[in-house]
Phi, psi and omega in degrees: 000321180294322179296318180296318179294317178297318178298317180297317179297314179297318179298314180294316179296321178295315178298318179296318178297317179297320180295317182289333183255010178298119185293149180273181182303319183297321178292324177295317179297316180297321181293318178293316179300318179296316180296318180293315180299316178298317180297317180293320179295317178297320180290324177297316178298316180298316180291325178296314179295327180279349180076020182243022178282125178301142184305324183290344181264354183296327182272002182287118180246182183300320181296318179294320178298315179300319179295326180282324186279326185306310179297322179299313182294318181300325182271331190252350180262129175233161182239126173263116184266125177241035177067300183263349174207169178217153179252144177263126178242140179239118181258118178237107183067233180272351183266141179233122186239141169275121184241355181194173178223141179242127175201154182052038175081003181236156175242125180252120181263136180296138180296342179296336178297312179298316181299316180297318179298313180297319179297319179295321178295314180298321179293320181293323184276358179285000000 
């Protein structure tokens, strides 16, 4: 009986902690914006080292990337709330993708988002 009661207390406390620390919409947006900015910056460095960076992109810095990404993220990122955790969804055109999960106050973005962004940039510049 004591083991069952201890398990119940731990289960309730964990659920309560997850509910109280479930990240809001702003954290989901910031996490997606950070992932996109990192992917674009990494691709810019790769293209610069390869000598194939288009001239118009050479002056592009972090602040400019943030200014370009912010409106996109504000319009296309949504949060699905499941009380103790939440999912990050990214809507691009007609497609809607789950790209992350939020729990315990943090948002974890799937690494496939960065890979997809980099692949699209490489495909576009070919």
